[in-house]
Coordinates of C-alpha atoms in Angstrom, one line a residue:
X1 CA 54.0 26.4 -1.0
X2 CA 53.1 22.9 -2.2
X3 CA 52.0 21.8 1.3
X4 CA 50.1 25.1 1.7
X5 CA 48.1 24.5 -1.4
X6 CA 47.4 20.9 -0.4
X7 CA 46.2 21.9 3.0
X8 CA 43.9 24.5 1.4
X9 CA 42.4 21.7 -0.6
X10 CA 41.9 19.7 2.6
X11 CA 40.2 22.7 4.3
X12 CA 37.7 23.0 1.4
X13 CA 37.1 19.2 1.0
X14 CA 35.1 16.5 2.6
X15 CA 38.2 14.6 3.9
X16 CA 40.3 15.3 7.0
X17 CA 43.6 14.2 5.6
X18 CA 45.3 12.9 2.4
X19 CA 47.2 9.7 2.0
X20 CA 50.0 9.6 -0.5
X21 CA 51.6 6.3 -1.5
X22 CA 53.8 5.1 -4.3
X23 CA 53.1 1.4 -3.7
X24 CA 52.9 -0.4 -7.0
X25 CA 52.0 2.8 -8.8
X26 CA 54.6 4.9 -10.6
X27 CA 52.1 7.8 -11.1
X28 CA 51.3 8.0 -7.4
X29 CA 55.0 7.7 -6.6
X30 CA 55.6 10.9 -8.5
X31 CA 52.9 12.7 -6.5
X32 CA 54.6 11.4 -3.3
X33 CA 57.9 12.8 -4.5
X34 CA 56.4 16.1 -5.5
X35 CA 54.8 16.7 -2.1
X36 CA 57.5 15.3 0.2
X37 CA 60.8 15.4 -1.8
X38 CA 61.2 11.7 -1.1
X39 CA 63.0 9.7 -3.8
X40 CA 63.0 6.3 -2.1
X41 CA 61.2 3.3 -3.5
X42 CA 59.1 2.6 -0.4
X43 CA 57.2 5.2 1.5
X44 CA 53.9 6.8 2.5
X45 CA 52.8 10.2 3.6
X46 CA 49.8 11.5 5.5
X47 CA 49.0 15.3 5.3
X48 CA 46.5 16.8 7.7
X49 CA 45.5 20.5 8.2
X50 CA 48.0 20.9 10.9
X51 CA 50.6 18.2 10.4
X52 CA 52.4 16.0 7.8
X53 CA 53.9 12.6 8.3
X54 CA 56.4 10.6 6.3
X55 CA 56.3 6.8 6.8
X56 CA 59.0 4.4 5.8
X57 CA 61.2 1.7 7.2
X58 CA 64.8 1.5 8.6
X59 CA 66.3 1.1 5.1
X60 CA 65.4 4.7 4.3
X61 CA 65.9 6.2 7.8
X62 CA 68.7 8.5 6.8
X63 CA 67.2 9.3 3.4
X64 CA 63.9 10.4 4.8
X65 CA 65.6 12.7 7.4
X66 CA 67.6 14.3 4.6
X67 CA 64.8 14.6 2.0
X68 CA 61.8 15.3 4.1
X69 CA 62.8 17.9 6.8
X70 CA 59.3 19.4 7.1
X71 CA 57.7 16.0 7.9
X72 CA 57.3 14.1 11.1
X73 CA 59.0 10.8 10.5
X74 CA 57.3 7.5 11.5
X75 CA 59.4 4.4 11.1
X76 CA 57.6 1.1 10.3
X77 CA 58.2 -1.6 13.0
X78 CA 55.6 -4.3 12.0
X79 CA 53.5 -3.3 8.9
X80 CA 53.0 -0.1 7.0
X81 CA 49.2 -0.4 7.3
X82 CA 49.5 -0.5 11.1
X83 CA 51.7 2.5 11.1
X84 CA 49.2 4.4 8.9
X85 CA 46.5 3.4 11.3
X86 CA 48.5 4.7 14.3
X87 CA 48.9 8.1 12.6
X88 CA 45.2 8.3 11.7
X89 CA 44.2 7.5 15.4
X90 CA 46.8 10.0 16.7
X91 CA 45.3 12.7 14.5
X92 CA 41.7 11.6 15.0
X93 CA 41.2 11.3 11.3
X94 CA 37.7 10.1 10.3
X95 CA 37.8 10.7 6.5
X96 CA 40.8 10.0 4.3
X97 CA 41.4 11.2 0.7
X98 CA 43.2 8.9 -1.6
X99 CA 44.1 8.9 -5.3
X100 CA 41.3 7.3 -7.3
X101 CA 43.8 5.8 -9.7
X102 CA 45.2 3.6 -6.9
X103 CA 45.3 -0.1 -7.8
X104 CA 42.4 -2.1 -6.3
X105 CA 44.8 -4.5 -4.7
X106 CA 46.3 -1.6 -2.7
X107 CA 42.9 -0.1 -2.0
X108 CA 41.8 -3.3 -0.3
X109 CA 44.6 -2.8 2.2
X110 CA 43.3 0.6 3.3
X111 CA 39.6 -0.4 3.2
X112 CA 40.2 -2.3 6.5
X113 CA 41.2 0.9 8.3
X114 CA 38.7 2.5 10.7
X115 CA 38.2 5.5 8.4
X116 CA 36.0 6.5 5.5
X117 CA 38.0 6.5 2.2
X118 CA 37.2 9.3 -0.2
X119 CA 38.6 9.2 -3.8
X120 CA 40.4 12.2 -5.1
X121 CA 40.6 13.0 -8.8
X122 CA 43.8 14.8 -10.0
X123 CA 44.1 17.0 -6.9
X124 CA 47.9 16.9 -6.8
X125 CA 48.3 16.8 -10.6
X126 CA 46.5 20.1 -10.7
X127 CA 48.8 21.6 -8.1
X128 CA 51.8 20.3 -10.2
X129 CA 50.8 22.3 -13.3
X130 CA 52.4 25.6 -12.2
X131 CA 56.1 25.2 -11.9
X132 CA 58.3 27.0 -9.4
X133 CA 61.8 28.3 -10.0
X134 CA 63.6 25.1 -8.9
X135 CA 61.4 22.9 -11.1
X136 CA 61.9 25.2 -14.1
X137 CA 65.7 25.0 -13.6
X138 CA 65.5 21.2 -13.7
X139 CA 63.3 21.3 -16.8
X140 CA 65.8 23.7 -18.5
X141 CA 68.6 21.3 -17.7
X142 CA 66.7 18.3 -19.1
X143 CA 66.1 20.3 -22.3
X144 CA 69.7 21.3 -22.5
X145 CA 70.9 17.7 -22.3
X146 CA 68.4 16.7 -25.0
X147 CA 69.4 19.5 -27.3
X148 CA 73.1 18.5 -26.9
X149 CA 72.5 14.8 -27.4
X150 CA 70.6 15.5 -30.7
X151 CA 73.3 17.9 -31.8
X152 CA 76.0 15.3 -31.2
X153 CA 74.1 12.5 -32.9
X154 CA 73.5 14.6 -36.0
X155 CA 77.2 15.3 -36.3
X156 CA 77.6 11.6 -37.1
X157 CA 76.9 9.9 -40.5
X158 CA 73.5 8.4 -39.8
X159 CA 72.8 7.3 -43.4
X160 CA 73.0 3.5 -43.5
X161 CA 72.3 3.1 -39.8
X162 CA 69.3 1.4 -38.3
X163 CA 66.8 3.6 -36.5
X164 CA 67.4 1.5 -33.3
X165 CA 71.1 2.1 -33.5
X166 CA 70.5 5.9 -33.6
X167 CA 68.2 5.6 -30.6
X168 CA 71.0 3.9 -28.6
X169 CA 73.4 6.7 -29.5
X170 CA 70.9 9.3 -28.4
X171 CA 70.3 7.6 -25.1
X172 CA 73.9 6.9 -24.3
X173 CA 74.8 10.6 -25.0
X174 CA 72.1 11.8 -22.7
X175 CA 73.3 9.6 -19.9
X176 CA 76.9 10.8 -20.6
X177 CA 75.7 14.4 -20.3
X178 CA 74.2 13.9 -16.9
X179 CA 70.7 12.6 -17.4
X180 CA 69.4 10.2 -14.7
X181 CA 67.4 8.3 -17.3
X182 CA 65.6 8.5 -20.7
X183 CA 62.3 7.5 -22.1
X184 CA 61.9 3.8 -22.6
X185 CA 61.4 4.2 -26.4
X186 CA 62.4 7.1 -28.7
X187 CA 60.6 7.9 -32.0
X188 CA 63.2 7.7 -34.8
X189 CA 61.0 7.5 -37.9
X190 CA 62.6 7.7 -41.3
X191 CA 61.1 8.1 -44.8
X192 CA 57.5 6.8 -45.1
X193 CA 57.6 5.8 -41.4
X194 CA 57.5 9.5 -40.6
X195 CA 53.8 9.4 -41.4
X196 CA 53.5 7.4 -38.2
X197 CA 53.2 10.0 -35.3
X198 CA 54.4 7.4 -32.9
X199 CA 56.8 5.6 -35.2
X200 CA 59.2 4.1 -32.5
X201 CA 62.7 3.3 -33.6
X202 CA 62.8 0.1 -35.7
X203 CA 65.2 -2.0 -37.7
X204 CA 64.6 0.2 -40.8
X205 CA 67.8 1.6 -42.3
X206 CA 68.0 5.4 -42.8
X207 CA 68.6 6.3 -46.4
X208 CA 69.7 9.3 -48.4
X209 CA 66.7 11.3 -49.6
X210 CA 64.6 10.8 -46.5
X211 CA 63.3 13.0 -43.7
X212 CA 63.8 11.6 -40.2
X213 CA 61.7 12.6 -37.3
X214 CA 63.3 12.5 -33.8
X215 CA 61.0 12.7 -30.8
X216 CA 63.2 12.2 -27.8
X217 CA 63.6 13.2 -24.2
X218 CA 65.5 12.5 -20.9
X219 CA 64.9 12.6 -17.2
X220 CA 66.9 15.0 -15.0
X221 CA 66.4 14.8 -11.2
X222 CA 62.8 13.6 -11.9
X223 CA 61.9 16.1 -14.6
X224 CA 61.4 15.3 -18.2
X225 CA 62.2 17.0 -21.5
X226 CA 60.4 16.4 -24.8
X227 CA 62.0 17.5 -28.1
X228 CA 61.0 16.8 -31.7
X229 CA 62.9 17.8 -34.8
X230 CA 62.6 16.5 -38.3
X231 CA 65.8 16.5 -40.4
X232 CA 66.4 16.0 -44.1
X233 CA 69.2 13.6 -45.3
X234 CA 70.3 14.5 -48.8
X235 CA 68.0 15.7 -51.5
X236 CA 64.4 15.2 -50.5
X237 CA 61.0 15.4 -52.0
X238 CA 59.8 19.0 -52.6
X239 CA 56.4 18.3 -51.2
X240 CA 58.0 17.3 -48.0
X241 CA 60.0 20.6 -47.9
X242 CA 56.7 22.4 -48.4
X243 CA 55.2 20.4 -45.5
X244 CA 58.2 21.2 -43.4
X245 CA 57.8 24.9 -43.9
X246 CA 54.1 24.8 -43.1
X247 CA 54.7 23.0 -39.9
X248 CA 57.5 25.3 -39.0
X249 CA 55.4 28.4 -39.5
X250 CA 52.5 26.9 -37.6
X251 CA 54.8 26.1 -34.7
X252 CA 56.5 29.5 -34.7
X253 CA 53.1 31.2 -34.8
X254 CA 52.0 29.3 -31.7
X255 CA 55.2 30.0 -29.8
X256 CA 54.8 33.7 -30.6
X257 CA 51.3 33.9 -29.1
X258 CA 51.4 31.3 -26.3
X259 CA 50.9 32.7 -22.8
X260 CA 49.1 32.0 -19.6
X261 CA 45.4 32.8 -19.6
X262 CA 44.6 31.7 -23.1
X263 CA 42.8 28.3 -23.3
X264 CA 44.3 25.1 -24.6
X265 CA 41.8 25.2 -27.4
X266 CA 42.8 28.7 -28.5
X267 CA 46.5 27.8 -28.6
X268 CA 45.8 24.6 -30.5
X269 CA 43.7 26.6 -33.0
X270 CA 46.7 28.8 -33.9
X271 CA 48.5 25.7 -35.4
X272 CA 45.4 23.9 -36.6
X273 CA 43.9 26.9 -38.5
X274 CA 47.1 27.7 -40.2
X275 CA 47.7 24.1 -41.3
X276 CA 44.1 23.8 -42.5
X277 CA 44.5 27.1 -44.4
X278 CA 47.5 25.6 -46.2
X279 CA 45.4 22.5 -47.2
X280 CA 46.8 19.9 -44.8
X281 CA 44.1 20.1 -42.1
X282 CA 43.1 16.4 -42.6
X283 CA 46.7 15.4 -42.0
X284 CA 47.0 17.0 -38.5
X285 CA 44.9 14.9 -36.1
X286 CA 46.6 15.0 -32.7
X287 CA 46.6 17.9 -30.2
X288 CA 49.1 20.6 -30.4
X289 CA 50.7 19.8 -27.1
X290 CA 50.5 18.7 -23.4
X291 CA 51.9 19.6 -20.1
X292 CA 55.4 18.6 -19.0
X293 CA 57.0 18.0 -15.7
X294 CA 57.5 14.9 -13.5
X295 CA 55.6 13.1 -16.3
X296 CA 56.3 13.4 -20.0
X297 CA 52.5 13.8 -20.5
X298 CA 50.6 15.6 -17.8
X299 CA 48.1 18.5 -17.5
X300 CA 47.3 20.8 -19.1
X301 CA 46.3 19.7 -22.6
X302 CA 46.8 22.0 -25.6
X303 CA 44.0 20.7 -27.7
X304 CA 40.4 21.4 -28.9
X305 CA 39.2 19.4 -25.8
X306 CA 40.6 22.0 -23.3
X307 CA 38.4 25.1 -22.9
X308 CA 40.2 26.0 -19.6
X309 CA 42.8 28.8 -19.4
X310 CA 46.4 27.7 -19.3
X311 CA 47.9 28.3 -15.9
X312 CA 50.6 30.8 -15.2
X313 CA 53.9 28.9 -14.8
X314 CA 52.8 25.8 -16.7
X315 CA 55.3 24.1 -19.0
X316 CA 53.6 22.8 -22.2
X317 CA 54.8 21.4 -25.5
X318 CA 54.0 23.0 -28.8
X319 CA 54.3 20.2 -31.5
X320 CA 52.2 20.5 -34.6
X321 CA 52.7 17.9 -37.3
X322 CA 51.6 16.8 -40.8
X323 CA 51.6 13.1 -41.7
X324 CA 51.0 11.8 -45.2
X325 CA 50.8 8.0 -45.5
X326 CA 53.2 6.7 -48.1
X327 CA 55.2 9.9 -48.2
X328 CA 56.3 10.8 -44.7
X329 CA 55.7 13.3 -41.9
X330 CA 57.1 16.3 -40.2
X331 CA 56.7 17.3 -36.5
X332 CA 58.5 20.2 -34.7
X333 CA 58.3 20.5 -31.0
X334 CA 59.5 22.8 -28.2
X335 CA 58.9 22.9 -24.5
X336 CA 57.7 26.3 -23.4
X337 CA 57.2 28.0 -20.0
X338 CA 54.0 30.2 -19.9
X339 CA 54.2 33.7 -18.4
X340 CA 51.6 36.5 -18.3
X341 CA 53.1 38.2 -21.3
X342 CA 54.2 35.2 -23.5
X343 CA 56.3 32.2 -23.2
X344 CA 60.0 31.2 -22.7
X345 CA 61.2 28.5 -25.1
X346 CA 63.3 26.1 -23.1
X347 CA 64.8 24.3 -26.1
X348 CA 67.7 25.9 -28.0
X349 CA 68.1 23.4 -30.9
X350 CA 67.5 25.1 -34.3
X351 CA 64.1 24.7 -36.0
X352 CA 65.0 25.8 -39.5
X353 CA 65.3 22.9 -42.0
X354 CA 68.6 21.0 -41.5
X355 CA 69.8 19.1 -44.5
X356 CA 72.6 16.6 -43.7

């Protein structure tokens, strides 16, 4: 299905084929993996209307055969540029599409080819938006691992611990539960630091009477989770409890109405209008959510900037928040799968206020 969509794009475009490469570019590498199934660290693919080629060297010979059964395999003997050139001549390719986000140093390598290079803008990223059943299963597993890691961590006595130490516990538990990796940095923002939407874990010590925001995620077989919960430790400020309940209600309203076909702006407005109605509109400045898949942040956007309908099968986050400088902040986030009739929430971790 992925190749079919990509070839439909080629048919309706100004290029004869598409070059996929992960060289020096982690974003491009994810597109290469998405189209080919290849998980190696060195490889290239060329997709034409009638054929598809996977190019790598002897180190990945067996891996390519195993992971790319639908591709004609070309093994590099001298240089990968020469092998790409051979395929282009074999297929009589005159125009070649490439990812416009490619690094210039890599672009220079292909500029010497006897072919016209045509930049592509988010062609594969747009195909990636709608998830198939196997992708959804991987996303569900990533969410399950994240839920369980947070549940375990909250079973410990975190008061008196540094935020950084809590981050280490969360990451270690995710790996123990089967995650292939985690984000580089987690948000563990306690007390007044909760007013920082991206308050990465610091040396601050968690204290009784504080809210702590956990924004965390893992990677499972290439697919990412993204969970945010805000938890109270001991007796907390009543204004913060009020804020928590407002954010919770806004988030639940959005989850109850989210579905494919509504625009990102419409879904964002569900949260934004409710928070504004409750008097905290000036304290909610980021978008309500974003797409999720091979990247933690990908299309589509759930914000006032997106007037396009949300695609059937997209997985997006719903994560409203309120942030008051000097006091603290609250954010609650779930990952949801969009259907024609509503959405399926992939996270199972409770959203009601937890007081430890």
